[in-house]
């Protein structure tokens, strides 16, 4: 007898239950802190690039998504501490599988990942990110390269201190010392 | 092509807007799950992400009833003719969303078995990176496609007319279908993005905002760096 209206009962009962649907475009639910999103090329605190153009990320990449061309620093035109910098740096997001092997390979913590993921585009060309798009913005106190090394006399002064200097990529990376402190239960 | 070619100018513009709104508000996807991306596609259709919010909850098994083909997964050389046939069977207007890196460019499968991007076989309207993309990324791609559809000309006559206008009026800073959805749906962030796009630094803005939102984990600057 109640068969025809039984279905309405189900709808009615569910109307007052909390719903699970995410309000995606209006509200972004934060990802996991170490979610593998788009890359960032970090800078030193004075604005020099951390990337030394060693191409280890390109070698580590299983999808051949990264293309690096190193170039020589000179005393007049200096982009990074040390001898070399990345003259060309490209990541093809239509090849990149966000595995993070490039991050593991990077010896200077130059390349890190953010949690950004809204990357869809209608042009294959625009999805090849170049160095301009990947480089971190200049924070206050930073200076647009090329310029001299402001924080030391040689690259040693930059990279030996790198253990405590995680760079710009908040969230994706802790410095080694912070990480050790976290694991041993101390404050970050 | 049809009736829309014979409409006078003013009517054409308003009909175009109406038609585009109608087209984007109930776009039925064709099932074309080929690999792991299909799992994420199913999640997107389910309750948690719910494409029903945009009238897209019905995945049609028949291409005749579908408007959007979501190519989810790697396309093997053997699957390519099938893909093309399904595309040809879809009724106009139709769109293709290439989901995941394998469909978009072959991804990590750079070998003889996989088509290096479905745009070798069908015209693609939206490329979506990720391996696989999370459901939010698919939603983002779909919403960007919706925005693109809203700006589509109705018929060849109108397309020619728009091309004529584009010669004199400079193009908008933000091309339709490029702004991330979380920015487009938030007034303040949309303004930020438009301003940044005029200067060509929208990617920097994205990093800045992301760092701002993760402020509690801000970088540590050692004392001696400060001097």
mmCIF file of N, CA and C in Angstrom, chain A residues 32-160:
data_model
loop_
_atom_site.group_PDB
_atom_site.id
_atom_site.type_symbol
_atom_site.label_atom_id
_atom_site.label_comp_id
_atom_site.label_asym_id
_atom_site.label_seq_id
_atom_site.Cartn_x
_atom_site.Cartn_y
_atom_site.Cartn_z
ATOM 1 N N UNK A 32 46.886 17.263 1.080
ATOM 2 C CA UNK A 32 47.862 16.785 2.047
ATOM 3 C C UNK A 32 49.073 17.712 1.969
ATOM 4 N N UNK A 33 49.760 17.969 3.089
ATOM 5 C CA UNK A 33 50.844 18.952 3.056
ATOM 6 C C UNK A 33 51.911 18.647 2.011
ATOM 7 N N UNK A 34 52.160 17.377 1.759
ATOM 8 C CA UNK A 34 53.202 17.041 0.802
ATOM 9 C C UNK A 34 52.641 16.592 -0.533
ATOM 10 N N UNK A 35 51.442 17.035 -0.841
ATOM 11 C CA UNK A 35 50.849 16.722 -2.144
ATOM 12 C C UNK A 35 51.764 17.217 -3.272
ATOM 13 N N UNK A 36 51.922 16.392 -4.292
ATOM 14 C CA UNK A 36 52.815 16.747 -5.396
ATOM 15 C C UNK A 36 52.079 17.612 -6.410
ATOM 16 N N UNK A 37 52.286 18.893 -6.330
ATOM 17 C CA UNK A 37 51.663 19.812 -7.283
ATOM 18 C C UNK A 37 52.699 20.390 -8.223
ATOM 19 N N UNK A 38 52.406 21.558 -8.775
ATOM 20 C CA UNK A 38 53.326 22.166 -9.734
ATOM 21 C C UNK A 38 54.634 22.573 -9.045
ATOM 22 N N UNK A 39 55.690 22.653 -9.853
ATOM 23 C CA UNK A 39 57.015 22.896 -9.299
ATOM 24 C C UNK A 39 57.262 24.369 -9.030
ATOM 25 N N UNK A 40 58.245 24.604 -8.158
ATOM 26 C CA UNK A 40 58.761 25.953 -7.934
ATOM 27 C C UNK A 40 60.274 25.876 -8.026
ATOM 28 N N UNK A 41 60.873 26.826 -8.704
ATOM 29 C CA UNK A 41 62.334 26.967 -8.677
ATOM 30 C C UNK A 41 62.651 28.026 -7.636
ATOM 31 N N UNK A 42 63.357 27.629 -6.606
ATOM 32 C CA UNK A 42 63.554 28.519 -5.466
ATOM 33 C C UNK A 42 64.696 29.500 -5.676
ATOM 34 N N UNK A 43 64.729 30.470 -4.779
ATOM 35 C CA UNK A 43 65.792 31.477 -4.802
ATOM 36 C C UNK A 43 66.502 31.486 -3.460
ATOM 37 N N UNK A 44 67.709 32.018 -3.474
ATOM 38 C CA UNK A 44 68.414 32.300 -2.238
ATOM 39 C C UNK A 44 67.821 33.564 -1.623
ATOM 40 N N UNK A 45 68.073 33.812 -0.340
ATOM 41 C CA UNK A 45 67.464 34.985 0.305
ATOM 42 C C UNK A 45 67.832 36.317 -0.342
ATOM 43 N N UNK A 46 68.896 36.362 -1.153
ATOM 44 C CA UNK A 46 69.211 37.635 -1.807
ATOM 45 C C UNK A 46 68.657 37.710 -3.225
ATOM 46 N N UNK A 47 67.944 36.676 -3.647
ATOM 47 C CA UNK A 47 67.322 36.725 -4.966
ATOM 48 C C UNK A 47 68.035 35.914 -6.032
ATOM 49 N N UNK A 48 69.266 35.455 -5.746
ATOM 50 C CA UNK A 48 69.970 34.614 -6.708
ATOM 51 C C UNK A 48 69.248 33.271 -6.828
ATOM 52 N N UNK A 49 69.326 32.669 -8.010
ATOM 53 C CA UNK A 49 68.646 31.390 -8.203
ATOM 54 C C UNK A 49 69.431 30.269 -7.546
ATOM 55 N N UNK A 50 68.678 29.307 -7.011
ATOM 56 C CA UNK A 50 69.359 28.172 -6.395
ATOM 57 C C UNK A 50 69.800 27.164 -7.429
ATOM 58 N N UNK A 51 69.143 27.153 -8.582
ATOM 59 C CA UNK A 51 69.440 26.154 -9.599
ATOM 60 C C UNK A 51 70.828 26.389 -10.171
ATOM 61 N N UNK A 52 71.619 25.309 -10.224
ATOM 62 C CA UNK A 52 72.965 25.427 -10.755
ATOM 63 C C UNK A 52 73.078 24.773 -12.129
ATOM 64 N N UNK A 53 71.950 24.399 -12.696
ATOM 65 C CA UNK A 53 71.957 23.860 -14.052
ATOM 66 C C UNK A 53 72.663 22.532 -14.195
ATOM 67 N N UNK A 54 72.553 21.655 -13.185
ATOM 68 C CA UNK A 54 73.286 20.389 -13.228
ATOM 69 C C UNK A 54 72.545 19.319 -14.021
ATOM 70 N N UNK A 55 71.276 19.535 -14.299
ATOM 71 C CA UNK A 55 70.454 18.630 -15.109
ATOM 72 C C UNK A 55 70.151 17.306 -14.428
ATOM 73 N N UNK A 56 70.408 17.199 -13.128
ATOM 74 C CA UNK A 56 70.101 15.932 -12.456
ATOM 75 C C UNK A 56 68.602 15.654 -12.457
ATOM 76 N N UNK A 57 67.791 16.727 -12.382
ATOM 77 C CA UNK A 57 66.337 16.534 -12.409
ATOM 78 C C UNK A 57 65.913 15.945 -13.745
ATOM 79 N N UNK A 58 66.525 16.464 -14.817
ATOM 80 C CA UNK A 58 66.173 15.965 -16.145
ATOM 81 C C UNK A 58 66.574 14.507 -16.304
ATOM 82 N N UNK A 59 67.713 14.139 -15.688
ATOM 83 C CA UNK A 59 68.147 12.744 -15.768
ATOM 84 C C UNK A 59 67.253 11.843 -14.943
ATOM 85 N N UNK A 60 66.762 12.364 -13.810
ATOM 86 C CA UNK A 60 65.938 11.530 -12.940
ATOM 87 C C UNK A 60 64.532 11.353 -13.495
ATOM 88 N N UNK A 61 64.107 12.254 -14.344
ATOM 89 C CA UNK A 61 62.700 12.266 -14.772
ATOM 90 C C UNK A 61 62.367 11.031 -15.608
ATOM 91 N N UNK A 62 61.420 10.199 -15.160
ATOM 92 C CA UNK A 62 61.073 8.998 -15.918
ATOM 93 C C UNK A 62 60.273 9.299 -17.172
ATOM 94 N N UNK A 63 59.707 10.483 -17.244
ATOM 95 C CA UNK A 63 58.858 10.805 -18.395
ATOM 96 C C UNK A 63 59.550 11.764 -19.359
ATOM 97 N N UNK A 64 60.792 12.114 -19.083
ATOM 98 C CA UNK A 64 61.520 13.085 -19.918
ATOM 99 C C UNK A 64 60.771 14.401 -20.047
ATOM 100 N N UNK A 65 60.238 14.865 -18.939
ATOM 101 C CA UNK A 65 59.430 16.076 -18.986
ATOM 102 C C UNK A 65 60.267 17.330 -18.787
ATOM 103 N N UNK A 66 61.490 17.177 -18.277
ATOM 104 C CA UNK A 66 62.283 18.350 -17.917
ATOM 105 C C UNK A 66 63.386 18.561 -18.935
ATOM 106 N N UNK A 67 63.567 19.793 -19.331
ATOM 107 C CA UNK A 67 64.640 20.136 -20.250
ATOM 108 C C UNK A 67 65.449 21.262 -19.624
ATOM 109 N N UNK A 68 66.730 21.018 -19.419
ATOM 110 C CA UNK A 68 67.593 22.029 -18.814
ATOM 111 C C UNK A 68 68.780 22.260 -19.733
ATOM 112 N N UNK A 69 69.143 23.508 -19.870
ATOM 113 C CA UNK A 69 70.353 23.841 -20.597
ATOM 114 C C UNK A 69 71.175 24.730 -19.676
ATOM 115 N N UNK A 70 72.320 24.255 -19.246
ATOM 116 C CA UNK A 70 73.144 25.044 -18.344
ATOM 117 C C UNK A 70 73.861 26.157 -19.085
ATOM 118 N N UNK A 71 74.221 27.198 -18.326
ATOM 119 C CA UNK A 71 75.006 28.279 -18.914
ATOM 120 C C UNK A 71 76.000 28.743 -17.860
ATOM 121 N N UNK A 72 77.044 29.438 -18.295
ATOM 122 C CA UNK A 72 78.095 29.850 -17.372
ATOM 123 C C UNK A 72 77.788 31.195 -16.740
ATOM 124 N N UNK A 73 77.970 31.255 -15.426
ATOM 125 C CA UNK A 73 77.936 32.546 -14.740
ATOM 126 C C UNK A 73 79.237 33.288 -15.004
ATOM 127 N N UNK A 74 79.153 34.584 -15.114
ATOM 128 C CA UNK A 74 80.370 35.383 -15.146
ATOM 129 C C UNK A 74 80.278 36.398 -14.014
ATOM 130 N N UNK A 75 81.372 37.064 -13.717
ATOM 131 C CA UNK A 75 81.333 38.035 -12.633
ATOM 132 C C UNK A 75 80.431 39.214 -12.967
ATOM 133 N N UNK A 76 80.288 39.493 -14.287
ATOM 134 C CA UNK A 76 79.425 40.613 -14.674
ATOM 135 C C UNK A 76 77.955 40.202 -14.630
ATOM 136 N N UNK A 77 77.695 38.954 -15.073
ATOM 137 C CA UNK A 77 76.305 38.496 -15.146
ATOM 138 C C UNK A 77 76.154 37.233 -14.311
ATOM 139 N N UNK A 78 75.707 37.412 -13.087
ATOM 140 C CA UNK A 78 75.620 36.271 -12.189
ATOM 141 C C UNK A 78 74.167 36.000 -11.823
ATOM 142 N N UNK A 79 73.695 34.777 -12.127
ATOM 143 C CA UNK A 79 72.322 34.404 -11.804
ATOM 144 C C UNK A 79 72.254 33.501 -10.586
ATOM 145 N N UNK A 80 73.307 32.719 -10.347
ATOM 146 C CA UNK A 80 73.323 31.835 -9.184
ATOM 147 C C UNK A 80 74.723 31.844 -8.612
ATOM 148 N N UNK A 81 74.866 31.513 -7.313
ATOM 149 C CA UNK A 81 76.220 31.395 -6.774
ATOM 150 C C UNK A 81 76.918 30.226 -7.455
ATOM 151 N N UNK A 82 78.210 30.292 -7.607
ATOM 152 C CA UNK A 82 78.915 29.185 -8.244
ATOM 153 C C UNK A 82 79.122 29.413 -9.725
ATOM 154 N N UNK A 83 79.461 28.311 -10.431
ATOM 155 C CA UNK A 83 79.893 28.461 -11.812
ATOM 156 C C UNK A 83 78.748 28.526 -12.810
ATOM 157 N N UNK A 84 77.725 27.687 -12.577
ATOM 158 C CA UNK A 84 76.733 27.507 -13.633
ATOM 159 C C UNK A 84 75.337 27.880 -13.158
ATOM 160 N N UNK A 85 74.488 28.185 -14.098
ATOM 161 C CA UNK A 85 73.067 28.386 -13.804
ATOM 162 C C UNK A 85 72.266 27.798 -14.955
ATOM 163 N N UNK A 86 70.962 27.699 -14.765
ATOM 164 C CA UNK A 86 70.118 27.136 -15.814
ATOM 165 C C UNK A 86 69.761 28.230 -16.805
ATOM 166 N N UNK A 87 70.356 28.173 -17.976
ATOM 167 C CA UNK A 87 70.041 29.157 -19.011
ATOM 168 C C UNK A 87 68.624 28.942 -19.519
ATOM 169 N N UNK A 88 68.297 27.693 -19.754
ATOM 170 C CA UNK A 88 66.935 27.323 -20.155
ATOM 171 C C UNK A 88 66.426 26.302 -19.151
ATOM 172 N N UNK A 89 65.209 26.465 -18.706
ATOM 173 C CA UNK A 89 64.621 25.462 -17.816
ATOM 174 C C UNK A 89 63.166 25.298 -18.197
ATOM 175 N N UNK A 90 62.805 24.107 -18.622
ATOM 176 C CA UNK A 90 61.421 23.888 -19.032
ATOM 177 C C UNK A 90 60.892 22.608 -18.405
ATOM 178 N N UNK A 91 59.638 22.665 -17.971
ATOM 179 C CA UNK A 91 58.950 21.449 -17.550
ATOM 180 C C UNK A 91 57.692 21.317 -18.397
ATOM 181 N N UNK A 92 57.581 20.190 -19.058
ATOM 182 C CA UNK A 92 56.415 19.924 -19.883
ATOM 183 C C UNK A 92 55.369 19.254 -19.012
ATOM 184 N N UNK A 93 54.313 20.006 -18.661
ATOM 185 C CA UNK A 93 53.300 19.432 -17.770
ATOM 186 C C UNK A 93 52.413 18.422 -18.460
ATOM 187 N N UNK A 94 52.542 18.279 -19.760
ATOM 188 C CA UNK A 94 51.802 17.201 -20.411
ATOM 189 C C UNK A 94 52.605 15.912 -20.431
ATOM 190 N N UNK A 95 53.829 15.929 -19.899
ATOM 191 C CA UNK A 95 54.591 14.695 -19.712
ATOM 192 C C UNK A 95 54.766 14.394 -18.230
ATOM 193 N N UNK A 96 54.859 15.447 -17.442
ATOM 194 C CA UNK A 96 55.174 15.285 -16.015
ATOM 195 C C UNK A 96 54.120 14.449 -15.316
ATOM 196 N N UNK A 97 54.562 13.434 -14.569
ATOM 197 C CA UNK A 97 53.616 12.598 -13.846
ATOM 198 C C UNK A 97 53.639 12.898 -12.346
ATOM 199 N N UNK A 98 54.271 13.985 -11.943
ATOM 200 C CA UNK A 98 54.271 14.439 -10.556
ATOM 201 C C UNK A 98 54.745 13.343 -9.595
ATOM 202 N N UNK A 99 55.801 12.634 -9.979
ATOM 203 C CA UNK A 99 56.298 11.558 -9.134
ATOM 204 C C UNK A 99 57.239 12.105 -8.075
ATOM 205 N N UNK A 100 57.868 13.260 -8.328
ATOM 206 C CA UNK A 100 58.742 13.865 -7.341
ATOM 207 C C UNK A 100 60.169 13.368 -7.373
ATOM 208 N N UNK A 101 60.535 12.561 -8.377
ATOM 209 C CA UNK A 101 61.921 12.092 -8.447
ATOM 210 C C UNK A 101 62.884 13.244 -8.720
ATOM 211 N N UNK A 102 62.422 14.265 -9.428
ATOM 212 C CA UNK A 102 63.263 15.432 -9.690
ATOM 213 C C UNK A 102 63.596 16.156 -8.390
ATOM 214 N N UNK A 103 62.614 16.187 -7.483
ATOM 215 C CA UNK A 103 62.824 16.857 -6.194
ATOM 216 C C UNK A 103 63.881 16.108 -5.393
ATOM 217 N N UNK A 104 63.774 14.769 -5.440
ATOM 218 C CA UNK A 104 64.760 13.958 -4.725
ATOM 219 C C UNK A 104 66.140 14.151 -5.316
ATOM 220 N N UNK A 105 66.216 14.321 -6.627
ATOM 221 C CA UNK A 105 67.505 14.405 -7.293
ATOM 222 C C UNK A 105 68.172 15.752 -7.085
ATOM 223 N N UNK A 106 67.393 16.791 -6.813
ATOM 224 C CA UNK A 106 67.963 18.145 -6.802
ATOM 225 C C UNK A 106 68.947 18.304 -5.650
ATOM 226 N N UNK A 107 70.213 18.606 -5.954
ATOM 227 C CA UNK A 107 71.214 18.678 -4.887
ATOM 228 C C UNK A 107 71.189 19.986 -4.112
ATOM 229 N N UNK A 108 70.551 21.006 -4.636
ATOM 230 C CA UNK A 108 70.578 22.297 -3.956
ATOM 231 C C UNK A 108 69.214 22.686 -3.398
ATOM 232 N N UNK A 109 68.246 21.768 -3.420
ATOM 233 C CA UNK A 109 66.885 22.093 -2.998
ATOM 234 C C UNK A 109 66.333 23.251 -3.813
ATOM 235 N N UNK A 110 66.786 23.326 -5.038
ATOM 236 C CA UNK A 110 66.301 24.406 -5.884
ATOM 237 C C UNK A 110 64.901 24.097 -6.367
ATOM 238 N N UNK A 111 64.714 22.866 -6.812
ATOM 239 C CA UNK A 111 63.411 22.472 -7.341
ATOM 240 C C UNK A 111 62.598 21.836 -6.221
ATOM 241 N N UNK A 112 61.442 22.395 -5.933
ATOM 242 C CA UNK A 112 60.524 21.794 -4.972
ATOM 243 C C UNK A 112 59.128 21.831 -5.579
ATOM 244 N N UNK A 113 58.181 21.259 -4.865
ATOM 245 C CA UNK A 113 56.825 21.223 -5.393
ATOM 246 C C UNK A 113 55.882 21.997 -4.504
ATOM 247 N N UNK A 114 54.893 22.630 -5.098
ATOM 248 C CA UNK A 114 53.840 23.278 -4.329
ATOM 249 C C UNK A 114 52.627 22.364 -4.332
ATOM 250 N N UNK A 115 51.534 22.811 -3.750
ATOM 251 C CA UNK A 115 50.313 22.001 -3.753
ATOM 252 C C UNK A 115 49.332 22.448 -4.828
ATOM 253 N N UNK A 116 49.786 23.320 -5.704
ATOM 254 C CA UNK A 116 48.896 23.834 -6.750
ATOM 255 C C UNK A 116 48.605 22.772 -7.796
ATOM 256 N N UNK A 117 47.344 22.637 -8.181
ATOM 257 C CA UNK A 117 47.063 21.607 -9.183
ATOM 258 C C UNK A 117 46.165 22.064 -10.320
ATOM 259 N N UNK A 118 45.694 23.289 -10.309
ATOM 260 C CA UNK A 118 44.749 23.703 -11.366
ATOM 261 C C UNK A 118 45.516 24.085 -12.632
ATOM 262 N N UNK A 119 45.882 23.091 -13.407
ATOM 263 C CA UNK A 119 46.820 23.338 -14.498
ATOM 264 C C UNK A 119 46.209 23.192 -15.887
ATOM 265 N N UNK A 120 44.952 22.782 -15.985
ATOM 266 C CA UNK A 120 44.391 22.486 -17.311
ATOM 267 C C UNK A 120 44.475 23.699 -18.229
ATOM 268 N N UNK A 121 44.702 23.425 -19.498
ATOM 269 C CA UNK A 121 44.823 24.493 -20.478
ATOM 270 C C UNK A 121 44.415 23.943 -21.831
ATOM 271 N N UNK A 122 44.104 24.828 -22.767
ATOM 272 C CA UNK A 122 43.674 24.313 -24.063
ATOM 273 C C UNK A 122 44.792 24.365 -25.094
ATOM 274 N N UNK A 123 46.006 24.668 -24.646
ATOM 275 C CA UNK A 123 47.098 24.701 -25.610
ATOM 276 C C UNK A 123 48.269 23.897 -25.084
ATOM 277 N N UNK A 124 48.793 23.031 -25.922
ATOM 278 C CA UNK A 124 49.922 22.206 -25.497
ATOM 279 C C UNK A 124 51.147 23.061 -25.256
ATOM 280 N N UNK A 125 51.252 24.118 -26.051
ATOM 281 C CA UNK A 125 52.398 25.017 -25.922
ATOM 282 C C UNK A 125 52.428 25.683 -24.540
ATOM 283 N N UNK A 126 51.265 26.156 -24.083
ATOM 284 C CA UNK A 126 51.206 26.869 -22.810
ATOM 285 C C UNK A 126 51.468 25.956 -21.628
ATOM 286 N N UNK A 127 51.377 24.662 -21.825
ATOM 287 C CA UNK A 127 51.609 23.755 -20.708
ATOM 288 C C UNK A 127 53.066 23.360 -20.579
ATOM 289 N N UNK A 128 53.911 23.870 -21.453
ATOM 290 C CA UNK A 128 55.345 23.748 -21.227
ATOM 291 C C UNK A 128 55.757 24.982 -20.446
ATOM 292 N N UNK A 129 55.967 24.808 -19.157
ATOM 293 C CA UNK A 129 56.301 25.951 -18.311
ATOM 294 C C UNK A 129 57.776 26.280 -18.486
ATOM 295 N N UNK A 130 58.071 27.543 -18.665
ATOM 296 C CA UNK A 130 59.459 27.951 -18.806
ATOM 297 C C UNK A 130 59.966 28.484 -17.475
ATOM 298 N N UNK A 131 61.218 28.925 -17.486
ATOM 299 C CA UNK A 131 61.847 29.353 -16.246
ATOM 300 C C UNK A 131 61.100 30.531 -15.617
ATOM 301 N N UNK A 132 60.578 31.434 -16.452
ATOM 302 C CA UNK A 132 59.882 32.606 -15.928
ATOM 303 C C UNK A 132 58.659 32.188 -15.113
ATOM 304 N N UNK A 133 57.970 31.139 -15.573
ATOM 305 C CA UNK A 133 56.766 30.708 -14.871
ATOM 306 C C UNK A 133 57.094 29.888 -13.638
ATOM 307 N N UNK A 134 58.240 29.208 -13.660
ATOM 308 C CA UNK A 134 58.564 28.309 -12.555
ATOM 309 C C UNK A 134 59.272 29.018 -11.413
ATOM 310 N N UNK A 135 60.016 30.069 -11.726
ATOM 311 C CA UNK A 135 60.812 30.740 -10.700
ATOM 312 C C UNK A 135 59.915 31.372 -9.642
ATOM 313 N N UNK A 136 60.339 31.261 -8.397
ATOM 314 C CA UNK A 136 59.592 31.856 -7.293
ATOM 315 C C UNK A 136 59.630 33.374 -7.422
ATOM 316 N N UNK A 137 58.571 34.041 -6.951
ATOM 317 C CA UNK A 137 58.561 35.496 -7.025
ATOM 318 C C UNK A 137 59.601 36.093 -6.083
ATOM 319 N N UNK A 138 59.957 37.342 -6.342
ATOM 320 C CA UNK A 138 60.927 38.016 -5.481
ATOM 321 C C UNK A 138 60.227 38.477 -4.218
ATOM 322 N N UNK A 139 60.698 38.009 -3.075
ATOM 323 C CA UNK A 139 60.148 38.466 -1.811
ATOM 324 C C UNK A 139 60.804 39.788 -1.449
ATOM 325 N N UNK A 140 60.236 40.523 -0.468
ATOM 326 C CA UNK A 140 60.883 41.755 -0.027
ATOM 327 C C UNK A 140 62.326 41.480 0.396
ATOM 328 N N UNK A 141 63.245 42.304 -0.021
ATOM 329 C CA UNK A 141 64.652 42.096 0.310
ATOM 330 C C UNK A 141 65.399 41.334 -0.749
ATOM 331 N N UNK A 142 64.674 40.837 -1.752
ATOM 332 C CA UNK A 142 65.353 40.116 -2.825
ATOM 333 C C UNK A 142 65.558 41.047 -3.998
ATOM 334 N N UNK A 143 66.555 40.684 -4.782
ATOM 335 C CA UNK A 143 66.937 41.545 -5.887
ATOM 336 C C UNK A 143 66.923 40.700 -7.155
ATOM 337 N N UNK A 144 66.426 41.273 -8.222
ATOM 338 C CA UNK A 144 66.329 40.535 -9.480
ATOM 339 C C UNK A 144 67.722 40.255 -10.037
ATOM 340 N N UNK A 145 68.071 38.960 -10.219
ATOM 341 C CA UNK A 145 69.365 38.678 -10.840
ATOM 342 C C UNK A 145 69.369 39.171 -12.284
ATOM 343 N N UNK A 146 70.504 39.398 -12.901
ATOM 344 C CA UNK A 146 71.849 39.119 -12.415
ATOM 345 C C UNK A 146 72.381 40.180 -11.453
ATOM 346 N N UNK A 147 73.022 39.701 -10.399
ATOM 347 C CA UNK A 147 73.761 40.594 -9.522
ATOM 348 C C UNK A 147 74.819 39.786 -8.779
ATOM 349 N N UNK A 148 75.686 40.479 -8.019
ATOM 350 C CA UNK A 148 76.775 39.803 -7.326
ATOM 351 C C UNK A 148 76.238 38.983 -6.165
ATOM 352 N N UNK A 149 77.107 38.110 -5.645
ATOM 353 C CA UNK A 149 76.757 37.363 -4.435
ATOM 354 C C UNK A 149 76.746 38.330 -3.260
ATOM 355 N N UNK A 150 75.585 38.478 -2.647
ATOM 356 C CA UNK A 150 75.458 39.455 -1.570
ATOM 357 C C UNK A 150 75.702 38.814 -0.204
ATOM 358 N N UNK A 151 75.604 37.502 -0.126
ATOM 359 C CA UNK A 151 75.590 36.846 1.183
ATOM 360 C C UNK A 151 76.874 36.095 1.475
ATOM 361 N N UNK A 152 77.891 36.329 0.710
ATOM 362 C CA UNK A 152 79.133 35.615 0.963
ATOM 363 C C UNK A 152 80.099 35.875 -0.168
ATOM 364 N N UNK A 153 81.302 35.276 -0.022
ATOM 365 C CA UNK A 153 82.324 35.518 -1.025
ATOM 366 C C UNK A 153 82.372 34.421 -2.066
ATOM 367 N N UNK A 154 81.899 33.227 -1.691
ATOM 368 C CA UNK A 154 81.922 32.125 -2.649
ATOM 369 C C UNK A 154 80.635 31.324 -2.496
ATOM 370 N N UNK A 155 80.464 30.373 -3.394
ATOM 371 C CA UNK A 155 79.246 29.558 -3.330
ATOM 372 C C UNK A 155 79.184 28.727 -2.065
ATOM 373 N N UNK A 156 80.376 28.451 -1.457
ATOM 374 C CA UNK A 156 80.411 27.697 -0.205
ATOM 375 C C UNK A 156 79.532 28.360 0.850
ATOM 376 N N UNK A 157 79.609 29.681 0.893
ATOM 377 C CA UNK A 157 78.848 30.405 1.906
ATOM 378 C C UNK A 157 77.342 30.209 1.724
ATOM 379 N N UNK A 158 76.925 29.958 0.482
ATOM 380 C CA UNK A 158 75.505 29.730 0.236
ATOM 381 C C UNK A 158 75.107 28.291 0.559
ATOM 382 N N UNK A 159 75.900 27.349 0.012
ATOM 383 C CA UNK A 159 75.404 25.976 0.035
ATOM 384 C C UNK A 159 75.729 25.240 1.324
ATOM 385 N N UNK A 160 76.759 25.605 2.032
ATOM 386 C CA UNK A 160 77.032 24.941 3.300
ATOM 387 C C UNK A 160 75.930 25.284 4.293
#
